[in-house]
Amino acid sequence: MIKVVLLGTGNVATHLFEAFRDSENIKVIQVYNHSSDSLSAFEGKANTTTSLSSLVDADLYLLALKDDVIADIASKLSGKKALIAHTSGSVALNALQPCSRRGVFYPLQTFSKSRELSQTDIPFCLEAAEKEDLEILKRLAKEISGKAFEVSSEQRKKLHLAAVFVCNFVNHLYAIGEDICNTNDLPFEILQPLIQETAAKVSHASPFLMQTGPAKRNDTSTIEAHLSLIASEENKEIYKLLTKAIQSQHGKEL
Amino acid sequence: MIKVVLLGTGNVATHLFEAFRDSENIKVIQVYNHSSDSLSAFEGKANTTTSLSSLVDADLYLLALKDDVIADIASKLSGKKALIAHTSGSVALNALQPCSRRGVFYPLQTFSKSRELSQTDIPFCLEAAEKEDLEILKRLAKEISGKAFEVSSEQRKKLHLAAVFVCNFVNHLYAIGEDICNTNDLPFEILQPLIQETAAKVSHASPFLMQTGPAKRNDTSTIEAHLSLIASEENKEIYKLLTKAIQSQHGKEL
């Protein structure tokens, strides 16, 4: 049994809390947040506190907190003998430096409070100062996921960057598609199969090899026609830049 | 029974041919291509020809051809009394002008020869000069798909543009993610659940409302850190432009 104190009540904390509840070998014994409002969702399910000095003893203090408060909260936990780990993609392991046992437990996934996720396919990126602590994090990940990857702080920063491209930026391109549908009296639903298939395609093949479209074909008449259809200057810039990028990657091959 | 002569042997033609073969109410009675090489895949499955003057009588001549040859081939079929339809996203219905019965049968999906697709969720964008011909195209779509949308030439051009954003450009962002993984000794597999979930999320919600990430949060320290990690000038430009676009869409809200 791994006894966990969870610090934070945001999307990541909420999803991890639910996942841990389904595991017989993990018990979240307390949830901390500095404000009591956001703890209400956890009441009745776990002991809650707004005071760091009231934290109970545990095997792991898991900091599912905003990046900019992690180091500060960690310094306040430096007296603990248990493992202290954070869940951030972009904060280095060293940010937990005052703590004697330090780890990272970063779930590489996009979380929304409103959406249930199957935890079984979330890759957890793990790092720890000590081998035994890495083993604890691996057990934790395997209890709720099955996919654990050992990832250094340097690699994790790059992964977080990659996640911005394949998740946040991709979503903005979906939003442009939605906007084009809305302004032309078309249901966004009509783009759905294309969106899902484009994602599904790369689950078994390299996206570089899967590239299609007018930029890849160097089909200048379609590219010109498209540019003339785009009303927004910003979207025009995005179209031009991504077209140029695809062409430079694929050497303007035909 | 709708008797179809299929012109073209590319990805769209191949997928439509396979779908039509599974339907009891559609029969592809002939496949045309100007070169015999690419017809070999159809031999034994259908009558084939390289000569437009040898086309047999049919209810529908379906032009699954490159955009720039559609008008030319259509003009050579102008004597036919049957319906002539093309499958292009960006060619107007008027390109078939010399033909008396004109239609568009555009499948809004990304096709690869190497990948089997479930035809049941492909949206077909339909247009015809005459109502009765629209009904034929609807029957055709419903036989193999179940999703038929009436879409004008103007709307279709905009949809094709939207498809470039949500498919071709999205795929390029996946390729950037893959490249970041490759250069940092990380398996691209690690990004898969994030890619699939980002796509799945917008199947039931507006991508505008689903936007997350440092740009949306206006998290300038993460944005600066990311920019310093990007080696390629082109990818840096893409990061900057998409960050700015998300911020302007979301009014730099926190």
Short mmCIF file of C-alpha atoms in Angstrom, two decimals, chain A residues 33-245:
data_model
loop_
_atom_site.label_atom_id
_atom_site.label_comp_id
_atom_site.label_asym_id
_atom_site.label_seq_id
_atom_site.Cartn_x
_atom_site.Cartn_y
_atom_site.Cartn_z
CA ASN A 33 -5.14 23.16 -1.11
CA HIS A 34 -4.43 26.69 0.13
CA SER A 35 -8.05 27.67 -0.40
CA SER A 36 -10.91 25.67 1.10
CA ASP A 37 -13.31 26.37 -1.78
CA SER A 38 -11.69 23.99 -4.21
CA LEU A 39 -11.41 21.27 -1.55
CA SER A 40 -15.17 20.88 -1.35
CA ALA A 41 -15.16 18.45 -4.31
CA PHE A 42 -12.94 16.10 -2.26
CA GLU A 43 -14.85 16.25 1.01
CA GLY A 44 -16.34 12.96 2.07
CA LYS A 45 -13.86 11.20 -0.20
CA ALA A 46 -10.65 12.07 1.66
CA ASN A 47 -9.32 14.02 4.61
CA THR A 48 -8.70 17.60 3.44
CA THR A 49 -6.62 20.51 4.76
CA THR A 50 -5.68 24.07 3.88
CA SER A 51 -2.65 24.05 6.18
CA LEU A 52 0.75 22.68 5.26
CA SER A 53 1.54 22.23 8.95
CA SER A 54 -1.39 19.79 9.25
CA LEU A 55 -0.17 17.37 6.59
CA VAL A 56 -0.29 13.78 7.83
CA ASP A 57 2.52 11.23 7.42
CA ALA A 58 2.61 9.52 4.04
CA ASP A 59 4.88 7.58 1.65
CA LEU A 60 4.54 10.21 -1.04
CA TYR A 61 3.63 13.89 -1.17
CA LEU A 62 2.44 14.50 -4.73
CA LEU A 63 2.55 18.16 -5.81
CA ALA A 64 -0.04 18.55 -8.60
CA LEU A 65 0.36 22.32 -8.41
CA LYS A 66 0.92 25.26 -10.74
CA ASP A 67 4.53 25.41 -11.98
CA ASP A 68 5.36 28.65 -10.21
CA VAL A 69 4.46 27.50 -6.69
CA ILE A 70 6.13 24.06 -6.79
CA ALA A 71 9.56 25.19 -5.53
CA ASP A 72 8.03 27.25 -2.75
CA ILE A 73 5.74 24.48 -1.47
CA ALA A 74 8.58 21.96 -1.77
CA SER A 75 10.82 24.11 0.41
CA LYS A 76 8.11 24.04 3.07
CA LEU A 77 8.08 20.23 2.95
CA SER A 78 11.85 19.88 3.17
CA GLY A 79 11.64 18.42 6.68
CA LYS A 80 9.69 15.36 5.44
CA LYS A 81 11.47 12.05 5.11
CA ALA A 82 9.00 10.76 2.51
CA LEU A 83 9.30 11.09 -1.26
CA ILE A 84 8.24 14.49 -2.64
CA ALA A 85 7.27 14.46 -6.33
CA HIS A 86 5.68 16.97 -8.70
CA THR A 87 3.54 16.37 -11.80
CA SER A 88 4.80 19.19 -14.04
CA GLY A 89 6.08 18.88 -17.58
CA SER A 90 8.35 21.88 -17.42
CA VAL A 91 9.70 22.09 -13.86
CA ALA A 92 13.08 20.42 -13.31
CA LEU A 93 13.66 17.77 -10.64
CA ASN A 94 16.07 20.22 -9.03
CA ALA A 95 13.22 22.56 -8.12
CA LEU A 96 12.59 20.10 -5.28
CA GLN A 97 16.23 20.44 -4.15
CA PRO A 98 15.62 21.21 -0.44
CA CYS A 99 13.80 17.88 -0.10
CA SER A 100 15.97 14.84 0.51
CA ARG A 101 13.92 12.46 -1.68
CA ARG A 102 12.79 14.02 -4.97
CA GLY A 103 10.80 12.74 -7.93
CA VAL A 104 8.75 13.66 -10.97
CA PHE A 105 5.48 11.98 -11.93
CA TYR A 106 4.39 13.75 -15.12
CA PRO A 107 1.34 12.43 -16.95
CA LEU A 108 1.69 13.33 -20.64
CA GLN A 109 -1.96 13.93 -21.37
CA THR A 110 -4.47 16.77 -21.71
CA PHE A 111 -6.97 16.87 -18.88
CA SER A 112 -10.35 18.55 -18.65
CA LYS A 113 -12.40 18.40 -15.49
CA SER A 114 -15.51 17.73 -17.56
CA ARG A 115 -14.07 14.73 -19.34
CA GLU A 116 -13.40 11.26 -18.00
CA LEU A 117 -10.22 9.68 -19.24
CA SER A 118 -9.16 6.11 -19.45
CA GLN A 119 -6.03 6.23 -17.28
CA THR A 120 -4.83 3.02 -18.85
CA ASP A 121 -3.22 4.74 -21.77
CA ILE A 122 -1.62 7.75 -20.12
CA PRO A 123 2.18 7.67 -20.39
CA PHE A 124 3.80 8.71 -17.12
CA CYS A 125 7.21 10.34 -17.43
CA LEU A 126 9.18 9.41 -14.32
CA GLU A 127 12.34 10.77 -12.77
CA ALA A 128 13.85 10.48 -9.30
CA ALA A 129 17.07 11.37 -7.52
CA GLU A 130 17.31 7.86 -6.04
CA LYS A 131 16.70 4.48 -7.66
CA GLU A 132 14.38 3.25 -4.91
CA ASP A 133 12.19 6.31 -5.35
CA LEU A 134 12.00 5.71 -9.08
CA GLU A 135 10.70 2.22 -8.25
CA ILE A 136 7.95 3.71 -6.08
CA LEU A 137 6.91 6.03 -8.92
CA LYS A 138 6.95 3.10 -11.37
CA ARG A 139 4.67 1.09 -9.05
CA LEU A 140 2.38 4.11 -8.77
CA ALA A 141 2.21 4.54 -12.56
CA LYS A 142 1.68 0.85 -13.21
CA GLU A 143 -1.13 0.66 -10.68
CA ILE A 144 -3.11 3.20 -12.71
CA SER A 145 -1.67 3.18 -16.18
CA GLY A 146 0.61 0.44 -17.35
CA LYS A 147 2.78 2.89 -19.28
CA ALA A 148 5.82 4.23 -17.44
CA PHE A 149 8.75 5.96 -19.16
CA GLU A 150 12.00 7.05 -17.54
CA VAL A 151 12.53 10.61 -18.75
CA SER A 152 15.21 13.08 -17.63
CA SER A 153 14.47 16.71 -16.77
CA GLU A 154 16.07 17.78 -20.08
CA GLN A 155 14.00 15.29 -22.08
CA ARG A 156 10.84 16.23 -20.19
CA LYS A 157 11.24 19.89 -21.15
CA LYS A 158 11.47 18.85 -24.81
CA LEU A 159 8.46 16.56 -24.45
CA HIS A 160 6.45 19.37 -22.95
CA LEU A 161 7.42 21.51 -25.93
CA ALA A 162 6.40 18.70 -28.31
CA ALA A 163 3.07 18.45 -26.45
CA VAL A 164 2.40 22.13 -27.16
CA PHE A 165 2.80 21.43 -30.90
CA VAL A 166 0.74 18.21 -31.06
CA CYS A 167 -1.96 19.26 -28.58
CA ASN A 168 -2.36 23.02 -27.99
CA PHE A 169 -1.37 24.15 -31.49
CA VAL A 170 -3.25 21.29 -33.15
CA ASN A 171 -6.34 22.31 -31.17
CA HIS A 172 -6.00 25.87 -32.45
CA LEU A 173 -5.98 24.53 -36.03
CA TYR A 174 -9.18 22.62 -35.17
CA ALA A 175 -10.61 25.93 -33.92
CA ILE A 176 -9.77 27.57 -37.27
CA GLY A 177 -11.58 24.69 -39.02
CA GLU A 178 -14.56 25.19 -36.71
CA ASP A 179 -14.57 28.92 -37.48
CA ILE A 180 -14.51 28.30 -41.25
CA CYS A 181 -17.50 25.95 -40.83
CA ASN A 182 -19.42 28.43 -38.68
CA THR A 183 -18.95 31.32 -41.07
CA ASN A 184 -20.01 29.21 -44.07
CA ASP A 185 -23.13 27.65 -42.60
CA LEU A 186 -21.60 24.19 -42.37
CA PRO A 187 -21.74 21.88 -39.33
CA PHE A 188 -18.33 21.35 -37.65
CA GLU A 189 -19.43 17.68 -37.45
CA ILE A 190 -18.58 17.39 -41.16
CA LEU A 191 -14.84 17.71 -40.33
CA GLN A 192 -14.91 15.12 -37.54
CA PRO A 193 -14.07 11.95 -39.48
CA LEU A 194 -11.15 13.76 -41.11
CA ILE A 195 -9.84 14.98 -37.73
CA GLN A 196 -10.14 11.53 -36.17
CA GLU A 197 -8.58 9.72 -39.15
CA THR A 198 -5.67 12.19 -39.36
CA ALA A 199 -4.87 11.39 -35.72
CA ALA A 200 -5.48 7.65 -36.11
CA LYS A 201 -3.17 7.46 -39.14
CA VAL A 202 -0.09 8.46 -37.15
CA SER A 203 -0.70 5.86 -34.46
CA HIS A 204 0.96 3.31 -36.72
CA ALA A 205 2.96 5.40 -39.16
CA SER A 206 5.39 8.30 -39.18
CA PRO A 207 3.59 11.64 -39.66
CA PHE A 208 6.47 12.76 -41.87
CA LEU A 209 5.65 9.90 -44.26
CA MET A 210 1.89 10.47 -43.96
CA GLN A 211 2.03 14.13 -45.12
CA THR A 212 -0.47 14.94 -47.86
CA GLY A 213 -2.10 18.10 -49.25
CA PRO A 214 -1.41 20.99 -51.62
CA ALA A 215 1.83 22.07 -49.86
CA LYS A 216 3.29 18.56 -50.09
CA ARG A 217 2.20 18.27 -53.75
CA ASN A 218 3.54 21.78 -54.41
CA ASP A 219 0.12 22.53 -55.92
CA THR A 220 0.56 26.29 -56.28
CA SER A 221 -2.79 26.96 -57.92
CA THR A 222 -4.69 25.43 -54.97
CA ILE A 223 -2.43 27.26 -52.51
CA GLU A 224 -3.12 30.59 -54.25
CA ALA A 225 -6.85 29.86 -54.39
CA HIS A 226 -6.90 29.03 -50.67
CA LEU A 227 -5.02 32.20 -49.73
CA SER A 228 -7.59 34.26 -51.62
CA LEU A 229 -10.38 32.60 -49.59
CA ILE A 230 -8.93 33.41 -46.14
CA ALA A 231 -10.38 36.58 -44.67
CA SER A 232 -8.28 36.77 -41.47
CA GLU A 233 -4.74 38.12 -41.88
CA GLU A 234 -3.60 35.91 -38.99
CA ASN A 235 -4.96 32.74 -40.57
CA LYS A 236 -3.38 33.75 -43.88
CA GLU A 237 0.01 34.01 -42.13
CA ILE A 238 -0.53 30.58 -40.53
CA TYR A 239 -1.44 29.09 -43.93
CA LYS A 240 1.64 30.61 -45.58
CA LEU A 241 4.07 29.61 -42.83
CA LEU A 242 2.88 26.01 -42.50
CA THR A 243 2.81 25.61 -46.29
CA LYS A 244 6.40 26.87 -46.48
CA ALA A 245 7.43 24.58 -43.62
#
